[in-house]
Tab-separated table of C-alpha atoms and ligand atoms in Angstrom:
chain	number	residue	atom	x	y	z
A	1	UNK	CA	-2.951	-69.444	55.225
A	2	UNK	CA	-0.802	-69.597	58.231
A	3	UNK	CA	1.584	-66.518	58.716
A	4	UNK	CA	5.509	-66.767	59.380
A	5	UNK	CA	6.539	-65.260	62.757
A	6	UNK	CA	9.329	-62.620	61.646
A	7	UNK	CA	12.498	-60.771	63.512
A	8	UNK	CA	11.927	-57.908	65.282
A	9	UNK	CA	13.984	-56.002	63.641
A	10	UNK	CA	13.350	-51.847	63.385
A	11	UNK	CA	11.442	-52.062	60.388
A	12	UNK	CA	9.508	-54.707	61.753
A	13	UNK	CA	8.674	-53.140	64.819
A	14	UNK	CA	7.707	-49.978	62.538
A	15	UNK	CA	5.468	-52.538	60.759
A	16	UNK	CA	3.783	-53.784	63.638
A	17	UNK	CA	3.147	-50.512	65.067
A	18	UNK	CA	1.268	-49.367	61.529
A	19	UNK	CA	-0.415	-52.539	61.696
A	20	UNK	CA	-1.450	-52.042	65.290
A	21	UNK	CA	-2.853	-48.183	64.780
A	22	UNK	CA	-5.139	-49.911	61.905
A	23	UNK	CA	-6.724	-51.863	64.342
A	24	UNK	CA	-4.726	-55.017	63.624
A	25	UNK	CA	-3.812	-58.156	65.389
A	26	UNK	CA	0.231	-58.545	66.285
A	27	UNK	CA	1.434	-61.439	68.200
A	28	UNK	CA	4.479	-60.251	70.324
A	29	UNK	CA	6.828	-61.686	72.837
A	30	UNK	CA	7.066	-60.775	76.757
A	31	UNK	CA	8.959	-62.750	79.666
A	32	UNK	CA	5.929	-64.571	80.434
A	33	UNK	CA	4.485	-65.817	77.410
A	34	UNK	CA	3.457	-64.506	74.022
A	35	UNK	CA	0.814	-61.932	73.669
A	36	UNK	CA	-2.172	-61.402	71.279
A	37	UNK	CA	-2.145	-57.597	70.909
A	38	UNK	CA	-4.588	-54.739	69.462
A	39	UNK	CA	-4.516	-51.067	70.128
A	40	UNK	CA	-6.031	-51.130	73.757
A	41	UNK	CA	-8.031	-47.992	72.564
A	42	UNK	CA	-9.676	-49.409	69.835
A	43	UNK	CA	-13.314	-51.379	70.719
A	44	UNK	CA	-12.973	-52.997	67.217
A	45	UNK	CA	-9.396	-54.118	67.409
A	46	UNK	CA	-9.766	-55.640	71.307
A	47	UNK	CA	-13.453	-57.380	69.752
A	48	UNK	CA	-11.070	-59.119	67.408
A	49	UNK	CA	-8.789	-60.223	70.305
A	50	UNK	CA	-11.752	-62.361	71.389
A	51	UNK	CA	-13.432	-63.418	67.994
A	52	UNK	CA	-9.665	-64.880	67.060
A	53	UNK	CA	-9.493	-66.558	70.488
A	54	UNK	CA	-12.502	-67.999	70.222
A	55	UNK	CA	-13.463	-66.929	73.908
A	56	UNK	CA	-17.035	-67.713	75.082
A	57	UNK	CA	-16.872	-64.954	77.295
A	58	UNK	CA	-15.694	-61.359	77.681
A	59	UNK	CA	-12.791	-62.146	80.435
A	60	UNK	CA	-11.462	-58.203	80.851
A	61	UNK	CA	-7.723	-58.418	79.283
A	62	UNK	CA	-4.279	-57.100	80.179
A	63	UNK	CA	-3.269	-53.183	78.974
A	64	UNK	CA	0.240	-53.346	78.560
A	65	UNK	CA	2.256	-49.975	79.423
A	66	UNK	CA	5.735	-48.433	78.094
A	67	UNK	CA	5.811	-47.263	82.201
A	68	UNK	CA	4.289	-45.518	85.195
A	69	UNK	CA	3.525	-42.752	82.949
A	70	UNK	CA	1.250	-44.468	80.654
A	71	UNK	CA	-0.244	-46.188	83.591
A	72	UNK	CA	-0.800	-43.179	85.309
A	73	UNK	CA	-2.897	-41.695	82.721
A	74	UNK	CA	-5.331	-45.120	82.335
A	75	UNK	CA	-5.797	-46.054	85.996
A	76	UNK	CA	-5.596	-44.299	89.161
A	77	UNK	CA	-2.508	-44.943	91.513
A	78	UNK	CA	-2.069	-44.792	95.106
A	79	UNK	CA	0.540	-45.490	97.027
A	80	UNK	CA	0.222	-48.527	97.210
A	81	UNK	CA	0.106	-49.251	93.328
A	82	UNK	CA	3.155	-46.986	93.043
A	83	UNK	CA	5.182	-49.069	95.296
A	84	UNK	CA	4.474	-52.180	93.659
A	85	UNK	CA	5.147	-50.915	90.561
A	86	UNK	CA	8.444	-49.153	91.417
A	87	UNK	CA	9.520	-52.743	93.020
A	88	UNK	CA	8.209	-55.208	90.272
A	89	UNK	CA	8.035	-53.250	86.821
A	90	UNK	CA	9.112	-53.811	84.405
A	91	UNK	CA	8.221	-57.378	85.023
A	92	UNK	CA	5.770	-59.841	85.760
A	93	UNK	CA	3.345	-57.933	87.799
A	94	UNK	CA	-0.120	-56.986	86.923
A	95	UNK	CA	-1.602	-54.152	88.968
A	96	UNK	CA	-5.555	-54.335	89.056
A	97	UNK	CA	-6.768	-50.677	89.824
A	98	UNK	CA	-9.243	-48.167	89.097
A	99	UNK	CA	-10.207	-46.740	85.660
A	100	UNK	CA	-8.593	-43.203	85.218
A	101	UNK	CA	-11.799	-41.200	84.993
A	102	UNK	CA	-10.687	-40.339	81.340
A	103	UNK	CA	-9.146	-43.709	80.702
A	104	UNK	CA	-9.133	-43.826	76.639
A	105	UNK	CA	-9.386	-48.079	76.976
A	106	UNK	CA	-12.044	-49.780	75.572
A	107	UNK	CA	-14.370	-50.586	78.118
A	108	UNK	CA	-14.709	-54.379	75.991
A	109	UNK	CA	-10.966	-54.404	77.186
A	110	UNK	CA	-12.286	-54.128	81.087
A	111	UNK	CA	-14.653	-56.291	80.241
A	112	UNK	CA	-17.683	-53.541	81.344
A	113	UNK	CA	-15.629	-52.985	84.959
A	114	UNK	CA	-14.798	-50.117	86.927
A	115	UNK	CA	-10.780	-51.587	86.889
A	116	UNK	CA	-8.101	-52.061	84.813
A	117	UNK	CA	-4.961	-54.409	84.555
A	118	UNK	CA	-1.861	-53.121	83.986
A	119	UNK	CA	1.460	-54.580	83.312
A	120	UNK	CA	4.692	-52.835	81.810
A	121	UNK	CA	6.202	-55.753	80.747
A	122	UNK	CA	10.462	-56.663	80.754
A	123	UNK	CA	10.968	-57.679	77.544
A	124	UNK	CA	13.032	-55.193	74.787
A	125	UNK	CA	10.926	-56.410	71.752
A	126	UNK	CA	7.388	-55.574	73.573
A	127	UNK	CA	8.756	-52.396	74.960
A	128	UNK	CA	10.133	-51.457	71.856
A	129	UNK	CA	6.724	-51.875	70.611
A	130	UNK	CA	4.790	-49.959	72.961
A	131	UNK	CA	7.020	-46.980	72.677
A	132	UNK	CA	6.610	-47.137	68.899
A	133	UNK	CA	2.830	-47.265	68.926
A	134	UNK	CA	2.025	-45.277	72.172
A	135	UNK	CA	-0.941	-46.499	73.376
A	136	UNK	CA	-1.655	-49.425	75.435
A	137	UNK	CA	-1.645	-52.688	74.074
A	138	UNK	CA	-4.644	-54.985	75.466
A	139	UNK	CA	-3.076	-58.722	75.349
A	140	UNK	CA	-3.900	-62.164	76.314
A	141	UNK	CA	-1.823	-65.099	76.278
A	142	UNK	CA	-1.523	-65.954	72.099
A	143	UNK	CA	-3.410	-69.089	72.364
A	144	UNK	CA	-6.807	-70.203	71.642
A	145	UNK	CA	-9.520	-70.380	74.073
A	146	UNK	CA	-8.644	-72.976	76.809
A	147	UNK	CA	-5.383	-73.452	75.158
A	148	UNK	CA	-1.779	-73.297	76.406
A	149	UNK	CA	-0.556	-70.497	77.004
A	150	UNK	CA	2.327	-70.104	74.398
A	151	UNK	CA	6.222	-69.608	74.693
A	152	UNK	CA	7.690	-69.521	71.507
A	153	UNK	CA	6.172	-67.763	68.545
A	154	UNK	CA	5.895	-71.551	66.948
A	155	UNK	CA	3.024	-72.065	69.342
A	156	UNK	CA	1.630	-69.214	67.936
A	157	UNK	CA	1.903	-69.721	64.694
A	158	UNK	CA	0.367	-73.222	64.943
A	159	UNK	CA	-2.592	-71.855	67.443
A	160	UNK	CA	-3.797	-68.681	66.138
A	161	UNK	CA	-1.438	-68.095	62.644
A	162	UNK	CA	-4.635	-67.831	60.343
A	163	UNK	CA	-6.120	-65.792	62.514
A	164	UNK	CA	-3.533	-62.566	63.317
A	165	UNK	CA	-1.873	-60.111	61.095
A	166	UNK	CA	1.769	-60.347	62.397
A	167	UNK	CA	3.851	-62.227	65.019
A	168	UNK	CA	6.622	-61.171	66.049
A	169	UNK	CA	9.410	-63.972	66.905
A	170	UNK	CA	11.259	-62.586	70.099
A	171	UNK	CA	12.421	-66.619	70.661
A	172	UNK	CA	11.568	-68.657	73.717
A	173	UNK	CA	10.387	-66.457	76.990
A	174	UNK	CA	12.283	-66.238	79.634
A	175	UNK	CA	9.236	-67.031	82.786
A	176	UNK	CA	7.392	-69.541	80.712
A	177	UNK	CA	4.498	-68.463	83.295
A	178	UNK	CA	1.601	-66.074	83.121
A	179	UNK	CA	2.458	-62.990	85.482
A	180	UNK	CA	1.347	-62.476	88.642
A	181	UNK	CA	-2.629	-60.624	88.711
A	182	UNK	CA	-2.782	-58.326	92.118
A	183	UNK	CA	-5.809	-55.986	92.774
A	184	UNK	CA	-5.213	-52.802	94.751
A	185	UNK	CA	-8.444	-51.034	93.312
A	186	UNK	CA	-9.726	-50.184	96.478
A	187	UNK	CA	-6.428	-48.688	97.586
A	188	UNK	CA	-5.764	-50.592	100.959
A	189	UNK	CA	-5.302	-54.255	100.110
A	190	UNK	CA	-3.463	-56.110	98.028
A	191	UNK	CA	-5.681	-58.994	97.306
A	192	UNK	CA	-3.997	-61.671	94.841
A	193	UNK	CA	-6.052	-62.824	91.500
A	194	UNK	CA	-3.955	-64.686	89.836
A	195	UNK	CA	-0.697	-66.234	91.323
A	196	UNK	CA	1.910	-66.274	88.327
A	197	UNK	CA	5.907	-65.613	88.710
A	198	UNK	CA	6.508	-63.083	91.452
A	199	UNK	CA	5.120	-64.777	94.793
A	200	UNK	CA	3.115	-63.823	97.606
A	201	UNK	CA	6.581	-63.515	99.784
A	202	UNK	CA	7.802	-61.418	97.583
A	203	UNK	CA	5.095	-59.195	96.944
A	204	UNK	CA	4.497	-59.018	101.191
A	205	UNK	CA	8.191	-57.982	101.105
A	206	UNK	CA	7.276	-54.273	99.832
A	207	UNK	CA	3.749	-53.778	100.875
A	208	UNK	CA	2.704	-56.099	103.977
A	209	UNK	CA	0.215	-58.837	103.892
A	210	UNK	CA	-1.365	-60.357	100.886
A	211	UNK	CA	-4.915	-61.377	101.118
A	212	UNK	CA	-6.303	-63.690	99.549
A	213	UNK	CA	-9.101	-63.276	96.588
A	214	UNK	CA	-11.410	-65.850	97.693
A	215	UNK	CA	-14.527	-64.694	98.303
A	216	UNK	CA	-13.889	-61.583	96.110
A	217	UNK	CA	-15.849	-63.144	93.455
A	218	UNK	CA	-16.675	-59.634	91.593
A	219	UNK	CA	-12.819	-60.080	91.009
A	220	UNK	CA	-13.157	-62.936	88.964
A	221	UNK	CA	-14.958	-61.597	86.358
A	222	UNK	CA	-16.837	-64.660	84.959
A	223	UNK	CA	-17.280	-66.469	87.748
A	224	UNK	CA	-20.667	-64.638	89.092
A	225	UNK	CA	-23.976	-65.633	86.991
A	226	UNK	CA	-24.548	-61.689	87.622
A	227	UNK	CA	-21.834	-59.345	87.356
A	228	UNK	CA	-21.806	-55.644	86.009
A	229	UNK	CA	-25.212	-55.345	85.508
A	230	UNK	CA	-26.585	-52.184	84.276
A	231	UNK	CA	-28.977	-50.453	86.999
A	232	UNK	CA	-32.036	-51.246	85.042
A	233	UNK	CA	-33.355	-54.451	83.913
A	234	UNK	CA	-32.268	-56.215	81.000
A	235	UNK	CA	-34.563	-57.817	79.158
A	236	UNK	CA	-33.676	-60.282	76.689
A	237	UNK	CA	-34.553	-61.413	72.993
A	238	UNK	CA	-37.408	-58.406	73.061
A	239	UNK	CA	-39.125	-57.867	69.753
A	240	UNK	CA	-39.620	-54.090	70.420
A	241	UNK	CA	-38.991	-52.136	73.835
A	242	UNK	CA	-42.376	-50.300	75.814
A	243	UNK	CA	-42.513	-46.788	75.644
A	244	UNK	CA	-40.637	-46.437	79.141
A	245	UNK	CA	-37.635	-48.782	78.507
A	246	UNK	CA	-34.470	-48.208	76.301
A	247	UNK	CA	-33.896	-50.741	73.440
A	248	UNK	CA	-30.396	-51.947	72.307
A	249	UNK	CA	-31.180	-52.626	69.144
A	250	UNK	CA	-29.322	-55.288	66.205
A	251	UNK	CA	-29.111	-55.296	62.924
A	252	UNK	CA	-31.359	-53.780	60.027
A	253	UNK	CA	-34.902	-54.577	61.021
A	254	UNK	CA	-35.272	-52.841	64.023
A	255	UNK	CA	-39.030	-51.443	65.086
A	256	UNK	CA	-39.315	-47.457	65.562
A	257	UNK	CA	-39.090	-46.697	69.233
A	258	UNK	CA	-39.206	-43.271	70.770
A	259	UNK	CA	-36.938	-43.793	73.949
A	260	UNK	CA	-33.671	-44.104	74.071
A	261	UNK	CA	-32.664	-46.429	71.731
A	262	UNK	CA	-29.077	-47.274	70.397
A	263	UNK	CA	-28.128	-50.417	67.801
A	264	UNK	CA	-25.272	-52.790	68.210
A	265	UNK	CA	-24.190	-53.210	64.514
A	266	UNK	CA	-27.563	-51.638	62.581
A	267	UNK	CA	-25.577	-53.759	59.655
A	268	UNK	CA	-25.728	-56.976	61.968
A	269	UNK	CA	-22.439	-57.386	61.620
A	270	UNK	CA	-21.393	-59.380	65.390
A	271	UNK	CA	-17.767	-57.655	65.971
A	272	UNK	CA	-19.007	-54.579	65.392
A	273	UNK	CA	-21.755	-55.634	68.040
A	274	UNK	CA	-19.280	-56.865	70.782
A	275	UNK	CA	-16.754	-53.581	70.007
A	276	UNK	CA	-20.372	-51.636	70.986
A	277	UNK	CA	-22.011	-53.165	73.518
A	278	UNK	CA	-20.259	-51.969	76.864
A	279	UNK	CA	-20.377	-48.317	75.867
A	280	UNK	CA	-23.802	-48.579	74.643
A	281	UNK	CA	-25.146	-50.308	77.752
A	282	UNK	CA	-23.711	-47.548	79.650
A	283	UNK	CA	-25.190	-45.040	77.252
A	284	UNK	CA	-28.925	-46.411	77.681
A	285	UNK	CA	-28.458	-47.276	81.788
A	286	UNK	CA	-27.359	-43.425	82.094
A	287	UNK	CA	-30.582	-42.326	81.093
A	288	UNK	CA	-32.076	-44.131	83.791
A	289	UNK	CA	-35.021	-45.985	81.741
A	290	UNK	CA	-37.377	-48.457	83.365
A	291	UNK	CA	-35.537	-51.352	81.524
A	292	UNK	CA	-33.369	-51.996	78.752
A	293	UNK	CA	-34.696	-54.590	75.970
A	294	UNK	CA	-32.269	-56.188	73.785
A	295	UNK	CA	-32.834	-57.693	70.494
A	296	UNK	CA	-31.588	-61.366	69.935
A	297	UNK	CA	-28.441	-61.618	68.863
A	298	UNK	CA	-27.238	-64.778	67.033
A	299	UNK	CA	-25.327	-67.256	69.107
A	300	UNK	CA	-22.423	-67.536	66.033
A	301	UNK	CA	-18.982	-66.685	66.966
A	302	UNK	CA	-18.585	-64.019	68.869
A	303	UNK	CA	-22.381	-63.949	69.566
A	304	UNK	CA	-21.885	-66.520	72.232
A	305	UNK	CA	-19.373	-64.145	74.104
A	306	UNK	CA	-22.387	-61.298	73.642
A	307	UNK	CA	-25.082	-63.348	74.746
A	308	UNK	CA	-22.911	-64.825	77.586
A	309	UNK	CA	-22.101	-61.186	78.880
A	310	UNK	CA	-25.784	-60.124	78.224
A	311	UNK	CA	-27.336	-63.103	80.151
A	312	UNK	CA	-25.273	-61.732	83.339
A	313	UNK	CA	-26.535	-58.667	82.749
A	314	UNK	CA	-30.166	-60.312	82.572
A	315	UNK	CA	-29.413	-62.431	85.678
A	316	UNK	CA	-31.585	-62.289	88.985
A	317	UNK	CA	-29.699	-59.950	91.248
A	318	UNK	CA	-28.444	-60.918	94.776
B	1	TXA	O1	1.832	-62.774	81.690
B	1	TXA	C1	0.718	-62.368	81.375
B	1	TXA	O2	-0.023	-61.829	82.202
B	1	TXA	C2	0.284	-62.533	79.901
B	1	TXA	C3	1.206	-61.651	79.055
B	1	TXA	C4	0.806	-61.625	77.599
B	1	TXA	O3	1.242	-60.340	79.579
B	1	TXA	N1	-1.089	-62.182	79.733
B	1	TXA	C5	-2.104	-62.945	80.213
B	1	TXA	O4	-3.376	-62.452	79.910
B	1	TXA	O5	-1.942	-63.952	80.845
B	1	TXA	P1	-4.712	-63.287	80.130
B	1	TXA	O6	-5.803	-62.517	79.422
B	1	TXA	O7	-4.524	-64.679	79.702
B	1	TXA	O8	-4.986	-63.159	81.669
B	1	TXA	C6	-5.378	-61.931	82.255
B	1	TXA	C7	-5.784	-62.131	83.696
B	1	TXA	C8	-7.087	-62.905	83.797
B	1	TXA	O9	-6.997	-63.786	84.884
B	1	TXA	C9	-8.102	-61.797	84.054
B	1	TXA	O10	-9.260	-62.248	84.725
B	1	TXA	C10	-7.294	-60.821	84.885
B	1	TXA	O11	-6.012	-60.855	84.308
B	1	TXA	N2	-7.831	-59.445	84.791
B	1	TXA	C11	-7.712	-58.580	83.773
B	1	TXA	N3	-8.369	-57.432	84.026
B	1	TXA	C12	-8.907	-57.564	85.241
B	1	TXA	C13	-9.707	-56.723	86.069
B	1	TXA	N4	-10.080	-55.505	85.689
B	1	TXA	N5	-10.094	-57.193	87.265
B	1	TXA	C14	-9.709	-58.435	87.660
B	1	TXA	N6	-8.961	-59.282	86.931
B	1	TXA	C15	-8.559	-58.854	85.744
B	2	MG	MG1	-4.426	-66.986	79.241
């Protein structure tokens, strides 16, 4: 069953922000393009963003703001971030920094790094939205994996409408173009990611030169075979973990272990797995064990974006 994209109306905002604090799925409309939003807060909710995507990977996703406020309490601003978002926002800027040390995001959202995107975007209907629900909303474009990136909530509805709970039809978006991605995370620069809408001119207008990403390749999250990887050594498709490593354990049949252990989904089911598995790697790495060993996890669905992420983790390092 395909859903019907429906006005934004109040109640239908209301709707969507209910929908949203379940853990749902709502399509909504910004000036770039339409965007597939969950409850930036929830791992569950941003582990469906990816299983009804269809992503092979875990590429770390947009939070979108109500303001400086909100942003302000996820990721930590310095000047620099401040006066790029007091020139560009609301609007098609997104501001790579680093994670507030209390930042209430999923980790699955950042994709297991130390940043976070952030965008307050110009458009009434996804404002109207954020306000309502009052958390960050983690969205990608509404299409499918490798897709285009959609305009109109048609494109939605043809791309992804079995797949969501609600879209909201805000009509044709104004850019048409995915927003501009800056990083300022280590306070200095302001090294571009992603050109989108607002260009480098503009952007050196406010804060001075631009550099280029190129080389940053921790930046471009996917693009390194290893990238966040845990301090100690992952081990993969391990049948049990030695008494000195941890063991990230799946599903139901797991064998007794007396280190640190944690399990995925002890139900096997994969979403819960992928809403788990940044926070849980973290969890075992803190203790500082020899190595972590990680159960297989089944290369179905979502398991391909798991065993993607967990392969970098596994990956010689440089
Ligand atoms: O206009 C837009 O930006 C749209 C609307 C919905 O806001 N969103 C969008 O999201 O295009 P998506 O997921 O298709 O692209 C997000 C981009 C990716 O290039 C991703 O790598 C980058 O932002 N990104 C997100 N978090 C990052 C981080 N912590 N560090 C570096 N890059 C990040
Ligand atoms: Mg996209």
């Amino acid at each position: 069953m395909t859903l019907t994209p429906i006005l934004p109306d109040q109640d239908a905002i209301e709707l969507a922000a209910n929908c949203l604090h379940d853990g749902g799925l709502v399509a909504f409309p910004t000036e770039t393009v339409y965007g597939l939003g969950a409850d930036a807060t929830n791992d569950r909710a941003v582990a469906r963003i990816f299983e009804a995507k269809g992503r092979p990977q875990f590429n770390p996703l947009i939070s979108h703001v109500s303001g400086l406020e909100m942003a302000m309490e996820l990721g930590q601003f310095g000047a620099l971030a401040k006066e790029l978002a007091d020139a560009f926002w609301p609007g098609p800027l997104t501001l790579v920094v680093k994670r507030s040390h209390a930042c209430p995001v999923s980790l699955l959202a950042s994709a297991g790094l130390e940043t976070i995107a952030l965008r307050m975007p110009n458009h009434v209907v996804a404002q109207g939205l954020i306000n309502r629900v009052q958390r960050p909303l983690a969205a990608p474009s509404a299409n499918p994996s490798g897709g285009v990136s959609p305009t109109t909530a048609a494109h939605v509805a043809e791309g992804l409408g079995d797949r969501l709970d609600m879209i909201l039809d805000g009509g044709p978006c104004e850019v048409g173009l995915e927003s501009t991605v800056v990083s300022v995370s280590d306070g200095e620069d302001v090294r571009l990611l992603r050109p989108g809408t607002i260009t480098r001119s503009e952007l050196e207008a406010v804060c001075g030169a631009v550099v280029s990403a190129d080389g940053h390749a921790i930046e471009a999250p996917g693009m390194l075979a290893s990238h966040y990887a845990p301090n100690s050594a992952v081990r993969l498709n391990a049948k049990s973990a030695s008494p000195n490593e941890a063991l990230l354990a799946f599903g139901p049949d797991i064998v007794p272990h007396t280190g640190p252990s944690e399990n995925l989904s002890p139900a096997g089911d994969l979403l819960e797995a992928a809403a788990n598995l940044f926070t849980m790697l973290r969890r075992l790495d803190a203790r500082q064990p020899k190595g972590i060993a990680v159960m297989p996890i089944p290369q179905a669905g979502i398991g391909e974006a798991i065993n993607d992420r967990l392969t970098r983790a596994a990956a010689p390092r440089s």
